[in-house]
PDB file of C-alpha atoms in Angstrom:
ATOM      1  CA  UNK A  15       0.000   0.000   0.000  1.00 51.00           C
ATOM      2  CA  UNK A  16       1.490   3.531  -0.824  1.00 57.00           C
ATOM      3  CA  UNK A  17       0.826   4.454   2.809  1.00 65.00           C
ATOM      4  CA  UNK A  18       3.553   2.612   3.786  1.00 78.00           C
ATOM      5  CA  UNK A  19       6.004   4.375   1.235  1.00 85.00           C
ATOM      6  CA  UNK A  20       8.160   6.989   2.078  1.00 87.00           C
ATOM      7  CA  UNK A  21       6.595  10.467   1.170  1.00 87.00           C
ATOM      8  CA  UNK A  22       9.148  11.254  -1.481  1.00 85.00           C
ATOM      9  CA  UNK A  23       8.098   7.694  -3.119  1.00 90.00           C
ATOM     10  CA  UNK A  24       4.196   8.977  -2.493  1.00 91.00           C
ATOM     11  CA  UNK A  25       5.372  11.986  -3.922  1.00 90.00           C
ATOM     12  CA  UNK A  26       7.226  10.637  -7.507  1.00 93.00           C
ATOM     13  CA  UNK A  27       4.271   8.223  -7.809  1.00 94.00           C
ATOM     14  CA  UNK A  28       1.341  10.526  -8.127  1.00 94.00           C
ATOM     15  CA  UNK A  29       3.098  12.623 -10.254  1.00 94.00           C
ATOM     16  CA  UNK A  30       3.858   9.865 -12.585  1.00 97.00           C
ATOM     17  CA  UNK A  31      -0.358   9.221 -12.231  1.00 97.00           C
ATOM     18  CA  UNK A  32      -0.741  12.949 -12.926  1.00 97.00           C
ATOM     19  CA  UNK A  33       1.094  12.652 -16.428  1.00 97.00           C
ATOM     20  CA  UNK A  34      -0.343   8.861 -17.324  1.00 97.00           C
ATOM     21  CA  UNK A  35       1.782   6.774 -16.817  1.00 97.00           C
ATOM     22  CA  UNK A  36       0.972   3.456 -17.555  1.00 97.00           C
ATOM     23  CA  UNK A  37       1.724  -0.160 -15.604  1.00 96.00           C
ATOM     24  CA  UNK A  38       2.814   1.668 -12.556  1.00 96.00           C
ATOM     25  CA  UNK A  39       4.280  -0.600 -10.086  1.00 95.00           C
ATOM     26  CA  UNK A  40       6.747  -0.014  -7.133  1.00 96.00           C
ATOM     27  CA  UNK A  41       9.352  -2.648  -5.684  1.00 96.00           C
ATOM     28  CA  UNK A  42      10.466  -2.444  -2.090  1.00 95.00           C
ATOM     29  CA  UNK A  43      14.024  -3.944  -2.693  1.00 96.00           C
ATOM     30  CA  UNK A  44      15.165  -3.225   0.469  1.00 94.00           C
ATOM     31  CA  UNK A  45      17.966  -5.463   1.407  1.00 92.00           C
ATOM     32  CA  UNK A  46      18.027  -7.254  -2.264  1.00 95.00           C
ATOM     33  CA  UNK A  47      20.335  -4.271  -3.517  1.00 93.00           C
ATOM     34  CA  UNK A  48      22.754  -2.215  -1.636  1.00 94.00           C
ATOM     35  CA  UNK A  49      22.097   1.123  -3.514  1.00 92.00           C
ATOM     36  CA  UNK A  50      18.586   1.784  -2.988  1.00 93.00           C
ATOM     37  CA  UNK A  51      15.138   0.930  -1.185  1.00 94.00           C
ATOM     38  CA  UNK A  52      12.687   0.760  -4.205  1.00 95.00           C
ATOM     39  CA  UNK A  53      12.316   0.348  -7.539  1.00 97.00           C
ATOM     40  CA  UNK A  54       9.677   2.563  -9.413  1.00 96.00           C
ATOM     41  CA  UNK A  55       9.103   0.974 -12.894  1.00 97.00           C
ATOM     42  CA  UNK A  56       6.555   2.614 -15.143  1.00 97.00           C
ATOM     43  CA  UNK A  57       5.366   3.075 -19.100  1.00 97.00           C
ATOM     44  CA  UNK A  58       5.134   5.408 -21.318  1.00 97.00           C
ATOM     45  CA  UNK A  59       3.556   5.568 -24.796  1.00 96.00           C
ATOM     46  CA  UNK A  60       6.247   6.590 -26.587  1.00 95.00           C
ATOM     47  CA  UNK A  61       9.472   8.028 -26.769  1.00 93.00           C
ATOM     48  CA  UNK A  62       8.372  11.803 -25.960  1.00 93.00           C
ATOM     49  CA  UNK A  63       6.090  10.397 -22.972  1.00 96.00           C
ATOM     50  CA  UNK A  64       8.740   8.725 -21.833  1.00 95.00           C
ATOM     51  CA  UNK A  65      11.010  11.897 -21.361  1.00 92.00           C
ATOM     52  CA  UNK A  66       8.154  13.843 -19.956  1.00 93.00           C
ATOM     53  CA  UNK A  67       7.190  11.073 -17.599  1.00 95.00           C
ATOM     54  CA  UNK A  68      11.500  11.396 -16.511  1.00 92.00           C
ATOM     55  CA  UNK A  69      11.609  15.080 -16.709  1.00 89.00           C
ATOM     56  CA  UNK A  70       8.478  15.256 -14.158  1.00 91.00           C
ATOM     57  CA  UNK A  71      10.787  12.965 -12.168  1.00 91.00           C
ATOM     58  CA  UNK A  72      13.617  15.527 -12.396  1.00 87.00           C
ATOM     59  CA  UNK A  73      12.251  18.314 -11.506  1.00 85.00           C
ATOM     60  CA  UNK A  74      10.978  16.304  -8.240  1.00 83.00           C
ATOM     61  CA  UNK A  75      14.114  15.267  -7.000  1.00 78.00           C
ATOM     62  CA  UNK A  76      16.555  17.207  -4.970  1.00 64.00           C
ATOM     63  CA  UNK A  77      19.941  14.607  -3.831  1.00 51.00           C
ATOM     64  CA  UNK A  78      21.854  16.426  -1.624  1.00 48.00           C
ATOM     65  CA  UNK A  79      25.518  17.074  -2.640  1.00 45.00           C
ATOM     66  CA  UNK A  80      24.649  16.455  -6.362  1.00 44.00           C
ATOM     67  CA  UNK A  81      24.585  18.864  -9.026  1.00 46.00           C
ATOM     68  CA  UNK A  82      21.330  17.720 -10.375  1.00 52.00           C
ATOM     69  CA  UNK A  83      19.758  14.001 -10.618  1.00 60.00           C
ATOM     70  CA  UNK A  84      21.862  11.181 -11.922  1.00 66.00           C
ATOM     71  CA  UNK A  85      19.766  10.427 -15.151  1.00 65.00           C
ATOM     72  CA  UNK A  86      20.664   7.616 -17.716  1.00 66.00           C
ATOM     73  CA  UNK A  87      18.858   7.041 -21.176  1.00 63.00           C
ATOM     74  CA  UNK A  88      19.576   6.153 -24.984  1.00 65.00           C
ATOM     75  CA  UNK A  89      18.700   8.077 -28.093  1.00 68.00           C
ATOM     76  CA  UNK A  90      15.219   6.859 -28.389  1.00 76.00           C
ATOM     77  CA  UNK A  91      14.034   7.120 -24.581  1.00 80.00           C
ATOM     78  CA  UNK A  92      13.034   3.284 -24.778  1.00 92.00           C
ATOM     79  CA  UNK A  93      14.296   3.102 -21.541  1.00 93.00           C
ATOM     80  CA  UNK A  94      14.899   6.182 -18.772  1.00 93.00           C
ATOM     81  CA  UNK A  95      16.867   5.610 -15.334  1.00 93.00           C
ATOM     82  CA  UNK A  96      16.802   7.785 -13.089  1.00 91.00           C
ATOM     83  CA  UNK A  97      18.846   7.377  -8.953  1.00 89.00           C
ATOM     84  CA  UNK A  98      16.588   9.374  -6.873  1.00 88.00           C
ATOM     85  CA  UNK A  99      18.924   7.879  -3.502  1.00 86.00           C
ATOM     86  CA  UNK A 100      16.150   6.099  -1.734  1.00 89.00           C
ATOM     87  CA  UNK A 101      14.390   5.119  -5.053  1.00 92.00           C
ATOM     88  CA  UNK A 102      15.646   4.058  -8.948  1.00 94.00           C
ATOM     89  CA  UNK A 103      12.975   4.723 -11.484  1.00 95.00           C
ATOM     90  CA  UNK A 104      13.011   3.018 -14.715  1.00 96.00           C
ATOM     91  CA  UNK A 105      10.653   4.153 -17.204  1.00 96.00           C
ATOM     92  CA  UNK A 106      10.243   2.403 -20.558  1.00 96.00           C
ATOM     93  CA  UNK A 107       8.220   2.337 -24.138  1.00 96.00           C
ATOM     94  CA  UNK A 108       6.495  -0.987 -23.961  1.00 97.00           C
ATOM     95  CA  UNK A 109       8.628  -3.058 -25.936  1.00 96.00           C
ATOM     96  CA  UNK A 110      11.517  -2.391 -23.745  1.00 95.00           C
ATOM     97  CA  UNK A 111       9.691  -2.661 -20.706  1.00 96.00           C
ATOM     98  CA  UNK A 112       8.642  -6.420 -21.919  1.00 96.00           C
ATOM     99  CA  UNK A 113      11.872  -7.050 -23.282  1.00 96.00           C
ATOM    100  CA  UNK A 114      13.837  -6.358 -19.757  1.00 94.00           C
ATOM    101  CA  UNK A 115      11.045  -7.752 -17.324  1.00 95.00           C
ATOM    102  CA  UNK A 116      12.600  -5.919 -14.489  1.00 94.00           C
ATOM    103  CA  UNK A 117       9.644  -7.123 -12.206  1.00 93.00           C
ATOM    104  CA  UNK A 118      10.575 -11.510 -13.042  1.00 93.00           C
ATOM    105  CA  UNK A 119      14.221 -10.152 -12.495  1.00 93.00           C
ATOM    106  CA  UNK A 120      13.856  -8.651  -8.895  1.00 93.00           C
ATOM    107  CA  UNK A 121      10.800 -11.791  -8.657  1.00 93.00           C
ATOM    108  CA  UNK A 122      11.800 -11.214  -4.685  1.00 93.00           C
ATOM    109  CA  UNK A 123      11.077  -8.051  -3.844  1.00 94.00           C
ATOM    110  CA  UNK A 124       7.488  -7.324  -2.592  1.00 92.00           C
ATOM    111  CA  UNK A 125       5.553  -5.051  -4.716  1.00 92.00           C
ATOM    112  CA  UNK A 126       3.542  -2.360  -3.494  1.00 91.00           C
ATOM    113  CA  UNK A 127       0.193  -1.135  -4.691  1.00 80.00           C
ATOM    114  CA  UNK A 128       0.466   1.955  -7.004  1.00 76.00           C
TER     115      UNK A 128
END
């Protein structure tokens, strides 16, 4: 349930909702990795959905001592990373979201209702 999320989490999560995302789902990977607490994987559309869906993101997240957010993603915005510190979000185009099947991958970390 997203009332046991963080408020930053709460906070990323509706504003994905407010710009459509699609196949929303968040992974408490708490003691799986040793880099972060959750895992925010969403859709977009299509390749400019995709960046706005990231740039939304962005804007959202202040990480102290960094000039900015650490943001990875290739030409075509199939797939968007984004380290937010407590969270990683990975937003793809549906292909690539199908293609990497990040949720099978990390099969052990409990998922949270979006």
């Amino acid at each position: 349930m997203l009332n046991k999320l963080p408020e930053s989490i709460k906070i990323v999560v509706e504003a994905l909702k407010d710009k459509k995302v699609e196949d929303l789902a968040v992974l408490d990977v708490t003691g799986l990795v040793p880099y972060t607490d959750y895992f925010i994987i969403g859709t977009g559309n299509n390749a400019p959905h995709v960046q706005t869906l990231a740039d939304t993101v962005a804007k959202l997240v202040k990480i102290p001592n960094v000039g900015g957010v650490r943001l990875e993603a290739d030409q075509t915005s199939t797939w968007v990373l984004i380290d937010g510190g407590e969270f990683v979000l990975h937003i793809f185009q549906p292909k690539a979201r199908k293609f990497y099947n990040l949720e099978d991958l990390w099969e052990d970390a409990a998922r949270i209702e979006a």
